[in-house]
Short mmCIF file of C-alpha atoms in Angstrom, two decimals:
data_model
loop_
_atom_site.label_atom_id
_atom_site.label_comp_id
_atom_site.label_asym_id
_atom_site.label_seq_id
_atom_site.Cartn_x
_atom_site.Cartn_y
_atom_site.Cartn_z
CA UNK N 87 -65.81 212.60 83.92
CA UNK N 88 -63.67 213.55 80.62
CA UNK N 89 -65.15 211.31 77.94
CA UNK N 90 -62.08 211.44 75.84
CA UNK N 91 -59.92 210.48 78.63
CA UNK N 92 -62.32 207.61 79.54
CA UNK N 93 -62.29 206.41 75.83
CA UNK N 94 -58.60 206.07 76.15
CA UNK N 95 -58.01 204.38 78.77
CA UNK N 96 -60.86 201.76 77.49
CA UNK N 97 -62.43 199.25 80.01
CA UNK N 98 -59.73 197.28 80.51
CA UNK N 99 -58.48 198.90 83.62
CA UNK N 100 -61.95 199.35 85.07
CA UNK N 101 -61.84 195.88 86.94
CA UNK N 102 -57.92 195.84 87.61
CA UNK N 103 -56.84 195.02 90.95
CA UNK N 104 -54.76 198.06 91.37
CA UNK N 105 -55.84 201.62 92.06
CA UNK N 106 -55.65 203.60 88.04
CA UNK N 107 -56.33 206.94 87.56
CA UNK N 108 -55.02 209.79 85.26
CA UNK N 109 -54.86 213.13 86.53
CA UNK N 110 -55.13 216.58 85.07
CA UNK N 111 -52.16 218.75 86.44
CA UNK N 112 -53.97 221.94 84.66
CA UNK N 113 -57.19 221.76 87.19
CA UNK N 114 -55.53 219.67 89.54
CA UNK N 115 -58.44 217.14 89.79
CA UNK N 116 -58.52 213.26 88.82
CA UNK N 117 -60.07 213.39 85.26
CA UNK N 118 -60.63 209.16 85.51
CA UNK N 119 -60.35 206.74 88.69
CA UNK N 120 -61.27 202.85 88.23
CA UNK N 121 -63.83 200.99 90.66
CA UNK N 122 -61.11 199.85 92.42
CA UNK N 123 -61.29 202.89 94.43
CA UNK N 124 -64.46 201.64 96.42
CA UNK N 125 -62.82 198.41 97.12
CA UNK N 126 -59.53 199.93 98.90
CA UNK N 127 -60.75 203.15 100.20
CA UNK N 128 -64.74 202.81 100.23
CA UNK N 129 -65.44 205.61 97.75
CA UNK N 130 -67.32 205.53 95.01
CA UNK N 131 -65.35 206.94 91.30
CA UNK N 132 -68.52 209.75 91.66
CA UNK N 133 -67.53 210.80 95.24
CA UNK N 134 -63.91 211.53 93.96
CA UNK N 135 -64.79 213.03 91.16
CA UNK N 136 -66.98 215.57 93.00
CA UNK N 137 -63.91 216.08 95.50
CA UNK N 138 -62.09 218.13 92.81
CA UNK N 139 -59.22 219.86 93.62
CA UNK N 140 -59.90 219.51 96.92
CA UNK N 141 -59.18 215.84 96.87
CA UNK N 142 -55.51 215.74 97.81
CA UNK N 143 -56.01 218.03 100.97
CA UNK N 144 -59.30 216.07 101.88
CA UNK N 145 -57.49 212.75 101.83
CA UNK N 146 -53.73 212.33 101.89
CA UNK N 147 -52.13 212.24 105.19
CA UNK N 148 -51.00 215.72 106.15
CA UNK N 149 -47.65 214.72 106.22
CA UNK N 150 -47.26 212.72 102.80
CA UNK N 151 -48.94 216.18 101.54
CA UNK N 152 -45.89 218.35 100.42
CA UNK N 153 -44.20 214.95 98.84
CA UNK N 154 -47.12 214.11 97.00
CA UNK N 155 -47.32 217.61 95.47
CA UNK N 156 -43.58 217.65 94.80
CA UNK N 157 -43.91 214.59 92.94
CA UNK N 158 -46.58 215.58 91.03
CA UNK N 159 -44.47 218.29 90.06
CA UNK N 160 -41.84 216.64 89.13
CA UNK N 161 -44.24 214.65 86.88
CA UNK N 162 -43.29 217.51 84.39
CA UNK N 163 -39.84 217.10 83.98
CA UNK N 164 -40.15 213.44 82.97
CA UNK N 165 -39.37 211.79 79.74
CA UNK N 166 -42.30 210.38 78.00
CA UNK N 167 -41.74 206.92 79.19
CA UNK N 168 -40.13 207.68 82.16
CA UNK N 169 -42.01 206.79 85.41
CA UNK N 170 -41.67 208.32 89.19
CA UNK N 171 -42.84 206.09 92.00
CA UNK N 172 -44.21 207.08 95.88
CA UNK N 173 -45.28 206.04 98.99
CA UNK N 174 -47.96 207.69 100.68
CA UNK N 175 -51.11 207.11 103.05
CA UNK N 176 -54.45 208.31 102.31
CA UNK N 177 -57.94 208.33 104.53
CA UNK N 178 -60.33 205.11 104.21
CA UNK N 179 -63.89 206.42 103.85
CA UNK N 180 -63.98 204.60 107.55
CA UNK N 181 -61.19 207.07 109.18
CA UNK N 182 -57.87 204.96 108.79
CA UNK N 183 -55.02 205.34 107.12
CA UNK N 184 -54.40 203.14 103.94
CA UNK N 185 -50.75 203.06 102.68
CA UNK N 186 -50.10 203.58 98.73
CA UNK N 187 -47.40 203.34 96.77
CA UNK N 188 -48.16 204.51 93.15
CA UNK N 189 -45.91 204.83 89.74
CA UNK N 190 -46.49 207.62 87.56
CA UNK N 191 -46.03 208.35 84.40
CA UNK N 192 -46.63 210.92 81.79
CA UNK N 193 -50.10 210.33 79.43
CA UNK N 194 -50.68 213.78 77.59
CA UNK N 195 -49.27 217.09 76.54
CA UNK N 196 -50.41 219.72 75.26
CA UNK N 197 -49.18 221.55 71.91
CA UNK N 198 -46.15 223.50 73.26
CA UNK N 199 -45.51 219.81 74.82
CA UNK N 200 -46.33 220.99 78.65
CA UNK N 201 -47.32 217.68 80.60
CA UNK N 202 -51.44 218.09 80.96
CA UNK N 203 -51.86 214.65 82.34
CA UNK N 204 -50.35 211.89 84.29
CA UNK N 205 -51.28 208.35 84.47
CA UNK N 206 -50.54 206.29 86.93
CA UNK N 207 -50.90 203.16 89.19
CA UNK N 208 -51.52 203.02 92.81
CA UNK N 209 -50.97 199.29 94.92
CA UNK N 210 -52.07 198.96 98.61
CA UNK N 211 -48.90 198.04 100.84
CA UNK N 212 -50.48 198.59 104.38
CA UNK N 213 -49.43 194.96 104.84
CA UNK N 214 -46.19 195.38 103.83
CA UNK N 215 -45.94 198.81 106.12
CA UNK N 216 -47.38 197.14 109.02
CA UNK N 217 -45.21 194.11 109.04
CA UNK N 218 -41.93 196.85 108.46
CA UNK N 219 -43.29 198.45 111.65
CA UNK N 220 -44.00 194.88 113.54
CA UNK N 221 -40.13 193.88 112.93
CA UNK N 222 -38.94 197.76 113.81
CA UNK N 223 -40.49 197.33 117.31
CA UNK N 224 -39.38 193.78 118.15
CA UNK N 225 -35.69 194.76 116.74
CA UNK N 226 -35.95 197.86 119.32
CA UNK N 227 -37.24 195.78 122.12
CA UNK N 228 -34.89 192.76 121.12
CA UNK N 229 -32.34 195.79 121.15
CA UNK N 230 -33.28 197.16 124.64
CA UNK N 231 -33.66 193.53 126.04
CA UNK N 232 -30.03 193.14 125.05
CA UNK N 233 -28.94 196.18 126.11
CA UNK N 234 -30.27 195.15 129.71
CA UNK N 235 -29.01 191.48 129.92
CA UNK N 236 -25.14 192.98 128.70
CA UNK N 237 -25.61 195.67 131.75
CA UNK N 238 -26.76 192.75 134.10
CA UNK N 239 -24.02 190.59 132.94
CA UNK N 240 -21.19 193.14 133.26
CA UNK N 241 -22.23 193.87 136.53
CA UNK N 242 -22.23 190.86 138.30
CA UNK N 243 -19.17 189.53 136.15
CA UNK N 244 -17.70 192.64 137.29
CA UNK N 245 -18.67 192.14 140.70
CA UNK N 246 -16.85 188.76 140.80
CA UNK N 247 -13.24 189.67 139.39
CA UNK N 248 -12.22 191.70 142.43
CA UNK N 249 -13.10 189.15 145.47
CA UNK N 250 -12.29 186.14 142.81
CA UNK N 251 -8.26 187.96 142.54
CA UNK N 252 -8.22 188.53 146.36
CA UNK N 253 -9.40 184.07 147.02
CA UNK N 254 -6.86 183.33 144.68
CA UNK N 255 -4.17 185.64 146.35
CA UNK N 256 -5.02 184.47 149.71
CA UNK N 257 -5.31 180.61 148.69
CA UNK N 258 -1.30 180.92 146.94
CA UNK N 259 -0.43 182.18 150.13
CA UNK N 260 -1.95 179.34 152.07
CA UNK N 261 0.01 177.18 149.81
CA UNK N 262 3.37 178.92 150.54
CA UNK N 263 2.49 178.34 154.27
CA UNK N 264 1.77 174.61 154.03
CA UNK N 265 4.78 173.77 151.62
CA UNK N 266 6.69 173.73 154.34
CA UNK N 267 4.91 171.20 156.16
CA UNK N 268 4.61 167.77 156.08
CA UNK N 269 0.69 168.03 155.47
CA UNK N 270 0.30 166.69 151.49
CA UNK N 271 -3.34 166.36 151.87
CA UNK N 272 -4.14 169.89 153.08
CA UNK N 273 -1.92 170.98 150.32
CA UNK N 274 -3.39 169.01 147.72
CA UNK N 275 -6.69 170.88 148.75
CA UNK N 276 -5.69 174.02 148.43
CA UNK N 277 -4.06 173.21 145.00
CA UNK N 278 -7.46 171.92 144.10
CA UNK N 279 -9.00 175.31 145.56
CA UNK N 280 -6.86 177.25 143.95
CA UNK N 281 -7.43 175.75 140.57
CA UNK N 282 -11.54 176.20 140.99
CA UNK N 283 -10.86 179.79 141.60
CA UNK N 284 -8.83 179.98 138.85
CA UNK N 285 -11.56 178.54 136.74
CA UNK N 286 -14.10 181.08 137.84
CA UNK N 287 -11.62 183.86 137.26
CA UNK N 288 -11.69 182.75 133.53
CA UNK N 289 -15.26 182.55 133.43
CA UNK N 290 -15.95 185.73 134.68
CA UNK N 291 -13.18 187.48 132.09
CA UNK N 292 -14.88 185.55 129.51
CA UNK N 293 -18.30 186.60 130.74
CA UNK N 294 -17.12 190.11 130.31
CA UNK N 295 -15.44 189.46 126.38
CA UNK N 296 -18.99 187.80 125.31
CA UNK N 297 -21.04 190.88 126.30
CA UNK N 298 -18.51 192.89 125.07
CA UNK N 299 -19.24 191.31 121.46
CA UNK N 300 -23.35 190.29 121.30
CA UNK N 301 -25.74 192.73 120.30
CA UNK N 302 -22.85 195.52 120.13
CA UNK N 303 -22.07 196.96 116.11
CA UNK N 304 -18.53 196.31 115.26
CA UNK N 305 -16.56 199.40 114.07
CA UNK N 306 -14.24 198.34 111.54
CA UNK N 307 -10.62 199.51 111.11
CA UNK N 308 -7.32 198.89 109.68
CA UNK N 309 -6.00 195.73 112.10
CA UNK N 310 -2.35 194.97 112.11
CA UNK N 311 -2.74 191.02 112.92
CA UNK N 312 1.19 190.68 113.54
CA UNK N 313 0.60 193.64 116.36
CA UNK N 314 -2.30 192.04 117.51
CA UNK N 315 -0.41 188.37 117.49
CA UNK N 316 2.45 190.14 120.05
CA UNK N 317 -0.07 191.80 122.07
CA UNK N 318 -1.34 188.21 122.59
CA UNK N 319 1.79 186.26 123.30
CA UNK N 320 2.49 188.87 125.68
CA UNK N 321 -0.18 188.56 127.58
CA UNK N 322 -0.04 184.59 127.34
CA UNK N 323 3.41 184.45 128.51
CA UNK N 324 2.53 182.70 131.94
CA UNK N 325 0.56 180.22 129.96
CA UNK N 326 2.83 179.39 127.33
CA UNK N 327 6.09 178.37 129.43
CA UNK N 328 7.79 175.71 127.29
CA UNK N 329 5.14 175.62 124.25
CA UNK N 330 6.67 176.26 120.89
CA UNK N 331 4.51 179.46 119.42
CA UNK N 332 5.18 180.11 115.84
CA UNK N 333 3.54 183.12 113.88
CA UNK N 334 3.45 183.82 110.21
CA UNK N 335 4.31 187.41 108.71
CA UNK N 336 0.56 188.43 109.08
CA UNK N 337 -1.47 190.69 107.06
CA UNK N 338 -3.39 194.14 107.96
CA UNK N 339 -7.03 193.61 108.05
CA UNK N 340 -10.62 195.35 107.97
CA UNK N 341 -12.16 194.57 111.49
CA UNK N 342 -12.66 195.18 114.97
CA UNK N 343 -8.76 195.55 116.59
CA UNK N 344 -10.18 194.79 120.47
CA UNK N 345 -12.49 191.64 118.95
CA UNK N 346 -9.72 190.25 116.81
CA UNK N 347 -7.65 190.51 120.28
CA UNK N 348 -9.54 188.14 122.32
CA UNK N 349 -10.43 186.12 119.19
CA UNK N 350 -6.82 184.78 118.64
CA UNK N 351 -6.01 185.06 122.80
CA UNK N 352 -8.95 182.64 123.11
CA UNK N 353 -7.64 180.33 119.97
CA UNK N 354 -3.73 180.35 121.37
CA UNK N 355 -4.68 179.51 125.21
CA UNK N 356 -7.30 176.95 123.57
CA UNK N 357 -4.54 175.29 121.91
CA UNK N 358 -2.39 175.48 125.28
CA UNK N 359 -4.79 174.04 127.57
CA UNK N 360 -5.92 170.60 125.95
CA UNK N 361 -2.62 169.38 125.07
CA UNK N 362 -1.65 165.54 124.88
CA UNK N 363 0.62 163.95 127.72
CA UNK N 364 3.76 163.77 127.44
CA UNK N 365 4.06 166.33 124.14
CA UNK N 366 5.38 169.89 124.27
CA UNK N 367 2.21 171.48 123.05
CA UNK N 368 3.14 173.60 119.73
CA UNK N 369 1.34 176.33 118.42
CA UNK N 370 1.64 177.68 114.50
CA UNK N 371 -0.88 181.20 113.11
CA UNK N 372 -0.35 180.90 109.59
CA UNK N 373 -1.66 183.32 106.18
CA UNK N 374 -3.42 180.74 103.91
CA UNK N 375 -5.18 182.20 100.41
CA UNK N 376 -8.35 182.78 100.36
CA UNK N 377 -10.86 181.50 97.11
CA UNK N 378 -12.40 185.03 97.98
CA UNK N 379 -10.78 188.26 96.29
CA UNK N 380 -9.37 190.56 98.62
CA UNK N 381 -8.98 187.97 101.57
CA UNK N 382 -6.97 186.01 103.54
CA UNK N 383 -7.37 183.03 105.92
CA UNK N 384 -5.60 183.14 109.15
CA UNK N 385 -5.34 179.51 110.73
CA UNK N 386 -4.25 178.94 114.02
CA UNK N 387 -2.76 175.24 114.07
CA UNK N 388 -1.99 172.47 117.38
CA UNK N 389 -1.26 169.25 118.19
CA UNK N 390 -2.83 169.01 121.45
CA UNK N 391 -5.85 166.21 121.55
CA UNK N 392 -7.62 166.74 118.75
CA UNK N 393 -11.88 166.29 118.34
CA UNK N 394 -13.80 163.90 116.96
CA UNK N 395 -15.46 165.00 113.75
CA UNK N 396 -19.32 163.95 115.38
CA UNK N 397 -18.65 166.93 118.17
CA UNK N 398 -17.44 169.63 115.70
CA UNK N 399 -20.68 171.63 115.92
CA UNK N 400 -20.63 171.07 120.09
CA UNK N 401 -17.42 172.59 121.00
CA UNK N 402 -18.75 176.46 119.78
CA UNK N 403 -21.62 176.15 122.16
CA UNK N 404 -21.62 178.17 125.07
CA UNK N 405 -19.84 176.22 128.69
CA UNK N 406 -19.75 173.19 126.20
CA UNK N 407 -16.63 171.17 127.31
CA UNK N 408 -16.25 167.66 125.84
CA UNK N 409 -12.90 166.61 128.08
CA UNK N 410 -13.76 166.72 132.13
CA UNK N 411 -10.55 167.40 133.11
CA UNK N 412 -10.29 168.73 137.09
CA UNK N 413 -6.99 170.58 136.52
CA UNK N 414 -8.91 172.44 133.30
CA UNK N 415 -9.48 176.60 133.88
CA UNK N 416 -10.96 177.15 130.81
CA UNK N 417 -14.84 178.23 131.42
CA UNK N 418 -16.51 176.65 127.93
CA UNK N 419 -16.95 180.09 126.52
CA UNK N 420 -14.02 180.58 124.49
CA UNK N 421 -14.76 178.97 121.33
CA UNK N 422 -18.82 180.35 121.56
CA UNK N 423 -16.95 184.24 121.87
CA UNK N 424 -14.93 183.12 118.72
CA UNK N 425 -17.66 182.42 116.74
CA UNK N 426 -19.68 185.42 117.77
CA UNK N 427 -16.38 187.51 116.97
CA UNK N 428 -16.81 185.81 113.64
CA UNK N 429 -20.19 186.13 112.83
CA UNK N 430 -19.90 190.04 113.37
CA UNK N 431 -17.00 189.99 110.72
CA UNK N 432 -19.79 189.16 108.48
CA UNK N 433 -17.55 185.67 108.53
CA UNK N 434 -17.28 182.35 110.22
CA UNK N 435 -14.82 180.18 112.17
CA UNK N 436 -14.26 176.61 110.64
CA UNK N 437 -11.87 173.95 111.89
CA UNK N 438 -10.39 170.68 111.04
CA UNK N 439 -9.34 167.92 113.65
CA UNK N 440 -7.99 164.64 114.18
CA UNK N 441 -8.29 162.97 117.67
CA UNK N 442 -4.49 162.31 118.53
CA UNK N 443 -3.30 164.71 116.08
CA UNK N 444 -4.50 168.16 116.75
CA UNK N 445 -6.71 170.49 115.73
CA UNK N 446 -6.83 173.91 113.45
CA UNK N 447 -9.08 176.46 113.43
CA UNK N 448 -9.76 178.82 110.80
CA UNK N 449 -11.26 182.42 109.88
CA UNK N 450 -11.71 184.50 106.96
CA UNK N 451 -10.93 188.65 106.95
CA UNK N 452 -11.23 191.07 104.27
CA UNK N 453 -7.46 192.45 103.60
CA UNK N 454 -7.58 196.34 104.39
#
């Protein structure tokens, strides 16, 4: 061990928690190691010192190897004060791997001011590794879990649409038949029939929007909500009828074009379906500022039935539906998609209601 080297570092490092050593780049050897040493990696300061420069290939994982000698390397080029910081495992006396991550940092030079020596500081983070791994496996089996439910649910949901349209067709031709007849009561049954097929319809074409959406990454893009509003009212047209649908001059956004879709087709039929008796049900999407820079707020407002302020949290749960209503298609899913739409915007859906009055509901995008 280099006396002058030990002198200089004094004692006061010789019981520190941390792994500190100072290494001589010109013989390539550690010329001082504390006793912490034994306590992390079971060797004794003597056994490392005999190691030499055959410590690094003896102990570092074969391949943290050509990092560890490229950052010794680069050692050289640094300022004095400047430090250079790296992971890295390296063999327990007992065969396992220990995980280090060390800062380094020049100590000496020699007269022409080439770096002789580096100091530096080495801090176990197995834990830290191990726990980075745990959460890496459970988000890859959480990941192929999810994968496997969406495939399930697709598939059956799938499954469903085509004999669900071919009921329905066959059940509005029943009706035809029996309207003219005298038989109320058989055609009251197939109105009621007709309806619960409806219903499922809707739930299996919501089904297939929420796997669409969980688990999946959203790709954002530059989203023309006006486009995206006629694309909707279009395809509402059998459910608007007499409403009163007004739309703001709306914005382009950054988000998901398809998500965005079904997110405002879900809001506008919401709005259509609980309406109150004897009211023409009317519709307004309006721009609203946003407190955040570079953002708008797109509400979409009704004056349908309106919800109690105690069942605000409720309604965005999935098949939640507070009003049992026989004659109601909706399948309890559409506000839960809405939310998850929101939630991967990186934003959430709020609303405000009064029971009587109406309800709005509210989102936040980034402006493109």
């Amino acid at each position: 061990m280099d006396d002058a080297v030990t002198g200089d570092v004094g004692k006061i490092v010789e019981y520190a928690p941390n792994l500190i050593y100072v290494n001589d780049q010109v013989q390539h050897k550690n010329a001082y190691i504390n006793r912490c040493i034994g306590e992390k990696l079971g060797y004794s300061p003597d056994v490392i010192q005999r190691m030499g420069a055959d410590l690094m290939p003896s102990l570092i994982h074969p391949d943290d190897l050509p990092r560890v000698f490229e950052h010794f390397s680069n050692i050289r080029s640094l300022s004095d004060g400047d430090s250079a910081a790296l992971e890295y495992r390296i063999k327990h006396c007992q065969g396992h791997w220990v995980w280090l991550l060390s800062h380094d940092t020049v100590y000496r030079r020699d007269s022409s001011g080439k770096v002789t020596h580096h100091i530096g500081a080495a801090t176990d983070i197995s834990a830290q590794k191990q726990s980075e791994a745990d959460a890496l496996a459970a988000r890859a089996k959480e990941a192929v879990t999810n994968q496997e439910l969406r495939e399930f649910a697709y598939a059956i949901s799938h499954d469903l649409k085509a004999p669900s349209n071919t009921m329905r067709l066959i059940l509005t031709e029943l009706e035809e038949e029996l309207s003219c007849t005298k038989d109320s009561a058989a055609a009251q049954l197939l109105g009621l029939a007709n309806i619960t097929v409806g219903r499922m319809i809707r739930l299996v074409e919501d089904v297939l929007h929420f796997t669409s959406i969980v688990g999946q990454e959203t790709k954002f893009e530059k989203v023309d909500l006006g486009s995206v509003l006629e694309e909707v009212l279009l395809l509402s047209k059998a459910d608007i009828q007499d409403a009163k649908v007004t739309v703001d001059s709306l914005p382009c956004v950054n988000g998901s074009e398809t998500q965005l879709m079904i997110f405002f087709q879900n809001l506008v039929l919401n709005a259509l379906t609980f309406v109150r008796p004897g009211v023409d049900p009317c519709v307004h999407v309006a721009v609203e500022d946003s407190k955040k820079e570079n953002s708008v707020v797109i509400s979409v407002h009704d004056n349908g039935i309106g919800i109690a302020e105690d069942h605000f949290d409720q309604i965005f749960q999935m098949f939640k539906k507070l009003k049992a209503d026989p004659h109601d298609e909706s399948s309890g899913l559409g506000l839960a998609i809405c939310r998850r739409i929101a939630l991967s915007h990186q934003t959430s859906i709020s609303m405000t209601s009064q029971v009587g009055e109406g309800s709005t509901f509210s989102i936040e995008l980034d402006l493109a």
